[in-house]
Amino acid sequence: MTDPNPILTRQAEAMELFGRRVHAIRDDQWDAPTPCTSWSVRDLVGHLVSEQAWVPALVRDGATVDSVGDSLDGDPLGPDPAAAWDTVADASRTVFAEPGALDRTVHLSFGDMQAGDYCAQLVTDLTVHTWDLSRAIGADERLPADLLSFAVREVTPHAAELEKSGLFAAPEEPPPGADVQTKLLCLVGRRP
């Protein structure tokens, strides 16, 4: 049987996996460093919560970054970071699953994009950051094969541009015979 919607399937998988890692964070780990230069565990989780918090406004409401303004600024995690993640993850899944949602246009800071492509970018970001969070908290770093293959397909066409954005380290050359996870991590400048 073929996957009726591979983007939504991968989104659900990535969100569930990241959510399990968020719920596994111990109280004494929130200030721990991550593979993301200058980000603590709290910063990394806050980044993903903020990213997902934009989805209802951008995808459902057709808002622009300017029209949202500073309404999503501030501490996205509040006193219960795991609950904050659960709330935005549920909202994001619901919005992207609405009929026709993936065909809408979203207005991002760098231009317009189809919502399906936007969702795919978020899935890829979740996948990479799940590895980052896993490494930071000492959790299992292995990622599911389907999610890895999806993320590699998303990243590969843009790999040369990632470092130029200032958000990624320079790509690493994967070792000979590297598995898909190692290839993905090297593409996005991680040192697995």
PDB file of C-alpha atoms in Angstrom:
ATOM      1  CA  MET A   1       0.000   0.000   0.000  1.00  0.00           C
ATOM      2  CA  THR A   2       1.375   3.421  -0.905  1.00  0.00           C
ATOM      3  CA  ASP A   3       1.604   6.241   1.591  1.00  0.00           C
ATOM      4  CA  PRO A   4      -1.441   8.506   1.025  1.00  0.00           C
ATOM      5  CA  ASN A   5       0.522  11.614   1.999  1.00  0.00           C
ATOM      6  CA  PRO A   6       4.240  11.141   2.580  1.00  0.00           C
ATOM      7  CA  ILE A   7       4.786  14.689   3.852  1.00  0.00           C
ATOM      8  CA  LEU A   8       2.151  14.372   6.569  1.00  0.00           C
ATOM      9  CA  THR A   9       3.351  10.872   7.449  1.00  0.00           C
ATOM     10  CA  ARG A  10       6.920  12.115   7.860  1.00  0.00           C
ATOM     11  CA  GLN A  11       5.693  15.184   9.769  1.00  0.00           C
ATOM     12  CA  ALA A  12       3.824  13.013  12.273  1.00  0.00           C
ATOM     13  CA  GLU A  13       6.839  10.722  12.629  1.00  0.00           C
ATOM     14  CA  ALA A  14       9.291  13.603  13.130  1.00  0.00           C
ATOM     15  CA  MET A  15       7.064  15.376  15.640  1.00  0.00           C
ATOM     16  CA  GLU A  16       6.445  12.231  17.646  1.00  0.00           C
ATOM     17  CA  LEU A  17      10.165  11.401  17.744  1.00  0.00           C
ATOM     18  CA  PHE A  18      11.183  14.926  18.759  1.00  0.00           C
ATOM     19  CA  GLY A  19       8.380  15.009  21.332  1.00  0.00           C
ATOM     20  CA  ARG A  20       9.649  11.803  22.939  1.00  0.00           C
ATOM     21  CA  ARG A  21      13.077  13.399  23.287  1.00  0.00           C
ATOM     22  CA  VAL A  22      11.584  16.585  24.792  1.00  0.00           C
ATOM     23  CA  HIS A  23       9.693  14.518  27.370  1.00  0.00           C
ATOM     24  CA  ALA A  24      12.942  12.675  28.214  1.00  0.00           C
ATOM     25  CA  ILE A  25      14.855  15.844  29.147  1.00  0.00           C
ATOM     26  CA  ARG A  26      15.765  15.832  32.824  1.00  0.00           C
ATOM     27  CA  ASP A  27      15.496  19.023  34.873  1.00  0.00           C
ATOM     28  CA  ASP A  28      19.289  19.253  35.078  1.00  0.00           C
ATOM     29  CA  GLN A  29      19.725  19.045  31.268  1.00  0.00           C
ATOM     30  CA  TRP A  30      17.972  22.211  30.082  1.00  0.00           C
ATOM     31  CA  ASP A  31      21.185  24.250  30.181  1.00  0.00           C
ATOM     32  CA  ALA A  32      23.339  21.492  28.626  1.00  0.00           C
ATOM     33  CA  PRO A  33      25.159  22.305  25.374  1.00  0.00           C
ATOM     34  CA  THR A  34      24.005  20.886  22.040  1.00  0.00           C
ATOM     35  CA  PRO A  35      25.789  20.278  18.728  1.00  0.00           C
ATOM     36  CA  CYS A  36      24.239  23.604  17.621  1.00  0.00           C
ATOM     37  CA  THR A  37      26.903  26.190  18.371  1.00  0.00           C
ATOM     38  CA  SER A  38      25.881  28.427  21.283  1.00  0.00           C
ATOM     39  CA  TRP A  39      22.508  26.725  21.828  1.00  0.00           C
ATOM     40  CA  SER A  40      21.570  25.002  25.060  1.00  0.00           C
ATOM     41  CA  VAL A  41      18.950  22.267  25.186  1.00  0.00           C
ATOM     42  CA  ARG A  42      16.423  24.946  26.181  1.00  0.00           C
ATOM     43  CA  ASP A  43      17.428  27.131  23.208  1.00  0.00           C
ATOM     44  CA  LEU A  44      17.115  24.214  20.789  1.00  0.00           C
ATOM     45  CA  VAL A  45      13.675  23.172  22.046  1.00  0.00           C
ATOM     46  CA  GLY A  46      12.611  26.831  22.062  1.00  0.00           C
ATOM     47  CA  HIS A  47      13.660  27.118  18.403  1.00  0.00           C
ATOM     48  CA  LEU A  48      11.465  24.166  17.408  1.00  0.00           C
ATOM     49  CA  VAL A  49       8.515  25.380  19.506  1.00  0.00           C
ATOM     50  CA  SER A  50       8.786  28.831  17.908  1.00  0.00           C
ATOM     51  CA  GLU A  51       9.022  27.331  14.429  1.00  0.00           C
ATOM     52  CA  GLN A  52       5.851  25.289  14.894  1.00  0.00           C
ATOM     53  CA  ALA A  53       4.015  28.188  16.569  1.00  0.00           C
ATOM     54  CA  TRP A  54       4.137  30.095  13.258  1.00  0.00           C
ATOM     55  CA  VAL A  55       2.293  27.372  11.328  1.00  0.00           C
ATOM     56  CA  PRO A  56      -1.335  28.317  12.136  1.00  0.00           C
ATOM     57  CA  ALA A  57      -0.831  31.976  11.202  1.00  0.00           C
ATOM     58  CA  LEU A  58       1.177  31.296   8.053  1.00  0.00           C
ATOM     59  CA  VAL A  59      -0.629  28.237   6.690  1.00  0.00           C
ATOM     60  CA  ARG A  60      -4.219  28.503   7.936  1.00  0.00           C
ATOM     61  CA  ASP A  61      -4.575  32.287   8.136  1.00  0.00           C
ATOM     62  CA  GLY A  62      -2.358  33.288   5.199  1.00  0.00           C
ATOM     63  CA  ALA A  63      -0.542  35.817   7.398  1.00  0.00           C
ATOM     64  CA  THR A  64       2.787  37.363   6.523  1.00  0.00           C
ATOM     65  CA  VAL A  65       5.786  37.604   8.815  1.00  0.00           C
ATOM     66  CA  ASP A  66       5.163  41.358   9.046  1.00  0.00           C
ATOM     67  CA  SER A  67       1.493  40.955   9.952  1.00  0.00           C
ATOM     68  CA  VAL A  68       2.353  38.497  12.728  1.00  0.00           C
ATOM     69  CA  GLY A  69       4.938  41.005  13.931  1.00  0.00           C
ATOM     70  CA  ASP A  70       6.212  40.424  17.447  1.00  0.00           C
ATOM     71  CA  SER A  71       3.136  38.525  18.663  1.00  0.00           C
ATOM     72  CA  LEU A  72       5.158  35.283  18.897  1.00  0.00           C
ATOM     73  CA  ASP A  73       8.204  36.871  20.553  1.00  0.00           C
ATOM     74  CA  GLY A  74       9.236  36.057  24.084  1.00  0.00           C
ATOM     75  CA  ASP A  75       9.894  32.774  25.854  1.00  0.00           C
ATOM     76  CA  PRO A  76       8.100  30.122  23.798  1.00  0.00           C
ATOM     77  CA  LEU A  77       8.597  27.429  26.449  1.00  0.00           C
ATOM     78  CA  GLY A  78       7.171  29.006  29.582  1.00  0.00           C
ATOM     79  CA  PRO A  79       7.187  27.024  32.814  1.00  0.00           C
ATOM     80  CA  ASP A  80       6.422  23.661  31.138  1.00  0.00           C
ATOM     81  CA  PRO A  81       8.523  23.201  27.974  1.00  0.00           C
ATOM     82  CA  ALA A  82       7.155  19.719  27.228  1.00  0.00           C
ATOM     83  CA  ALA A  83       3.574  21.013  27.372  1.00  0.00           C
ATOM     84  CA  ALA A  84       4.565  23.950  25.139  1.00  0.00           C
ATOM     85  CA  TRP A  85       5.943  21.482  22.587  1.00  0.00           C
ATOM     86  CA  ASP A  86       2.842  19.279  22.767  1.00  0.00           C
ATOM     87  CA  THR A  87       0.562  22.288  22.194  1.00  0.00           C
ATOM     88  CA  VAL A  88       2.351  23.650  19.125  1.00  0.00           C
ATOM     89  CA  ALA A  89       2.936  20.182  17.660  1.00  0.00           C
ATOM     90  CA  ASP A  90      -0.779  19.366  17.878  1.00  0.00           C
ATOM     91  CA  ALA A  91      -1.725  22.704  16.327  1.00  0.00           C
ATOM     92  CA  SER A  92       0.787  22.327  13.499  1.00  0.00           C
ATOM     93  CA  ARG A  93      -0.332  18.778  12.666  1.00  0.00           C
ATOM     94  CA  THR A  94      -3.966  19.877  12.667  1.00  0.00           C
ATOM     95  CA  VAL A  95      -3.351  22.846  10.374  1.00  0.00           C
ATOM     96  CA  PHE A  96      -1.250  20.945   7.831  1.00  0.00           C
ATOM     97  CA  ALA A  97      -3.840  18.121   7.757  1.00  0.00           C
ATOM     98  CA  GLU A  98      -6.699  20.470   6.798  1.00  0.00           C
ATOM     99  CA  PRO A  99      -8.053  19.827   3.284  1.00  0.00           C
ATOM    100  CA  GLY A 100      -5.982  21.760   0.749  1.00  0.00           C
ATOM    101  CA  ALA A 101      -3.517  23.063   3.341  1.00  0.00           C
ATOM    102  CA  LEU A 102      -0.429  21.687   1.610  1.00  0.00           C
ATOM    103  CA  ASP A 103      -1.422  23.458  -1.621  1.00  0.00           C
ATOM    104  CA  ARG A 104      -1.708  26.895  -0.009  1.00  0.00           C
ATOM    105  CA  THR A 105       0.936  29.572  -0.347  1.00  0.00           C
ATOM    106  CA  VAL A 106       2.849  30.672   2.738  1.00  0.00           C
ATOM    107  CA  HIS A 107       4.521  34.062   2.971  1.00  0.00           C
ATOM    108  CA  LEU A 108       7.926  33.606   4.576  1.00  0.00           C
ATOM    109  CA  SER A 109      10.632  36.162   5.316  1.00  0.00           C
ATOM    110  CA  PHE A 110      12.538  35.177   2.145  1.00  0.00           C
ATOM    111  CA  GLY A 111       9.516  34.903  -0.155  1.00  0.00           C
ATOM    112  CA  ASP A 112       6.456  32.833  -0.947  1.00  0.00           C
ATOM    113  CA  MET A 113       6.474  29.039  -0.874  1.00  0.00           C
ATOM    114  CA  GLN A 114       3.961  26.236  -1.253  1.00  0.00           C
ATOM    115  CA  ALA A 115       2.840  25.010   2.172  1.00  0.00           C
ATOM    116  CA  GLY A 116       3.819  21.424   1.304  1.00  0.00           C
ATOM    117  CA  ASP A 117       7.406  22.550   0.734  1.00  0.00           C
ATOM    118  CA  TYR A 118       7.307  24.556   3.960  1.00  0.00           C
ATOM    119  CA  CYS A 119       6.105  21.472   5.844  1.00  0.00           C
ATOM    120  CA  ALA A 120       8.911  19.412   4.283  1.00  0.00           C
ATOM    121  CA  GLN A 121      11.467  21.984   5.486  1.00  0.00           C
ATOM    122  CA  LEU A 122      10.042  21.812   9.001  1.00  0.00           C
ATOM    123  CA  VAL A 123      10.215  18.002   8.933  1.00  0.00           C
ATOM    124  CA  THR A 124      13.860  18.143   7.893  1.00  0.00           C
ATOM    125  CA  ASP A 125      14.653  20.655  10.638  1.00  0.00           C
ATOM    126  CA  LEU A 126      12.906  18.442  13.191  1.00  0.00           C
ATOM    127  CA  THR A 127      14.843  15.412  11.997  1.00  0.00           C
ATOM    128  CA  VAL A 128      18.251  17.067  12.314  1.00  0.00           C
ATOM    129  CA  HIS A 129      17.389  18.694  15.633  1.00  0.00           C
ATOM    130  CA  THR A 130      16.126  15.397  17.020  1.00  0.00           C
ATOM    131  CA  TRP A 131      19.652  14.088  16.533  1.00  0.00           C
ATOM    132  CA  ASP A 132      21.060  17.256  18.152  1.00  0.00           C
ATOM    133  CA  LEU A 133      18.764  16.889  21.143  1.00  0.00           C
ATOM    134  CA  SER A 134      19.451  13.168  21.421  1.00  0.00           C
ATOM    135  CA  ARG A 135      23.183  13.786  21.519  1.00  0.00           C
ATOM    136  CA  ALA A 136      22.789  16.590  24.077  1.00  0.00           C
ATOM    137  CA  ILE A 137      20.728  14.519  26.530  1.00  0.00           C
ATOM    138  CA  GLY A 138      22.380  11.144  25.953  1.00  0.00           C
ATOM    139  CA  ALA A 139      19.362   9.562  24.232  1.00  0.00           C
ATOM    140  CA  ASP A 140      19.381   7.078  21.351  1.00  0.00           C
ATOM    141  CA  GLU A 141      20.743   8.987  18.334  1.00  0.00           C
ATOM    142  CA  ARG A 142      19.491   6.567  15.672  1.00  0.00           C
ATOM    143  CA  LEU A 143      16.840   8.086  13.421  1.00  0.00           C
ATOM    144  CA  PRO A 144      14.226   6.142  11.414  1.00  0.00           C
ATOM    145  CA  ALA A 145      15.236   5.217   7.860  1.00  0.00           C
ATOM    146  CA  ASP A 146      12.156   6.745   6.174  1.00  0.00           C
ATOM    147  CA  LEU A 147      12.691  10.048   7.965  1.00  0.00           C
ATOM    148  CA  LEU A 148      16.381  10.079   7.074  1.00  0.00           C
ATOM    149  CA  SER A 149      15.722   9.356   3.401  1.00  0.00           C
ATOM    150  CA  PHE A 150      13.099  12.111   3.301  1.00  0.00           C
ATOM    151  CA  ALA A 151      15.448  14.635   4.934  1.00  0.00           C
ATOM    152  CA  VAL A 152      18.378  13.762   2.653  1.00  0.00           C
ATOM    153  CA  ARG A 153      16.139  14.286  -0.409  1.00  0.00           C
ATOM    154  CA  GLU A 154      15.102  17.679   0.989  1.00  0.00           C
ATOM    155  CA  VAL A 155      18.587  18.870   1.960  1.00  0.00           C
ATOM    156  CA  THR A 156      20.707  17.617  -0.947  1.00  0.00           C
ATOM    157  CA  PRO A 157      19.564  20.172  -3.571  1.00  0.00           C
ATOM    158  CA  HIS A 158      20.235  23.027  -1.129  1.00  0.00           C
ATOM    159  CA  ALA A 159      23.334  21.718   0.649  1.00  0.00           C
ATOM    160  CA  ALA A 160      25.736  24.146  -1.019  1.00  0.00           C
ATOM    161  CA  GLU A 161      23.616  27.114   0.082  1.00  0.00           C
ATOM    162  CA  LEU A 162      23.133  26.108   3.725  1.00  0.00           C
ATOM    163  CA  GLU A 163      26.464  27.402   4.998  1.00  0.00           C
ATOM    164  CA  LYS A 164      25.927  30.731   3.184  1.00  0.00           C
ATOM    165  CA  SER A 165      22.751  31.284   5.222  1.00  0.00           C
ATOM    166  CA  GLY A 166      24.838  31.616   8.379  1.00  0.00           C
ATOM    167  CA  LEU A 167      22.582  29.094  10.125  1.00  0.00           C
ATOM    168  CA  PHE A 168      24.652  26.002   9.320  1.00  0.00           C
ATOM    169  CA  ALA A 169      28.260  25.002   9.721  1.00  0.00           C
ATOM    170  CA  ALA A 170      30.233  24.016   6.645  1.00  0.00           C
ATOM    171  CA  PRO A 171      29.305  20.574   5.340  1.00  0.00           C
ATOM    172  CA  GLU A 172      31.584  17.713   6.298  1.00  0.00           C
ATOM    173  CA  GLU A 173      32.794  15.051   3.909  1.00  0.00           C
ATOM    174  CA  PRO A 174      31.152  11.795   4.998  1.00  0.00           C
ATOM    175  CA  PRO A 175      33.503   8.872   5.503  1.00  0.00           C
ATOM    176  CA  PRO A 176      33.596   6.182   2.805  1.00  0.00           C
ATOM    177  CA  GLY A 177      30.655   3.797   3.157  1.00  0.00           C
ATOM    178  CA  ALA A 178      28.755   6.188   5.434  1.00  0.00           C
ATOM    179  CA  ASP A 179      25.145   5.330   6.214  1.00  0.00           C
ATOM    180  CA  VAL A 180      22.252   7.683   5.351  1.00  0.00           C
ATOM    181  CA  GLN A 181      22.162   9.237   8.822  1.00  0.00           C
ATOM    182  CA  THR A 182      25.867  10.104   8.702  1.00  0.00           C
ATOM    183  CA  LYS A 183      25.452  11.549   5.193  1.00  0.00           C
ATOM    184  CA  LEU A 184      22.569  13.769   6.345  1.00  0.00           C
ATOM    185  CA  LEU A 185      24.435  15.002   9.398  1.00  0.00           C
ATOM    186  CA  CYS A 186      27.537  15.756   7.346  1.00  0.00           C
ATOM    187  CA  LEU A 187      25.444  17.659   4.765  1.00  0.00           C
ATOM    188  CA  VAL A 188      24.193  19.998   7.502  1.00  0.00           C
ATOM    189  CA  GLY A 189      27.616  20.508   9.067  1.00  0.00           C
ATOM    190  CA  ARG A 190      27.324  18.116  11.997  1.00  0.00           C
ATOM    191  CA  ARG A 191      30.188  15.942  13.161  1.00  0.00           C
ATOM    192  CA  PRO A 192      28.548  12.618  14.009  1.00  0.00           C
TER     193      PRO A 192
END
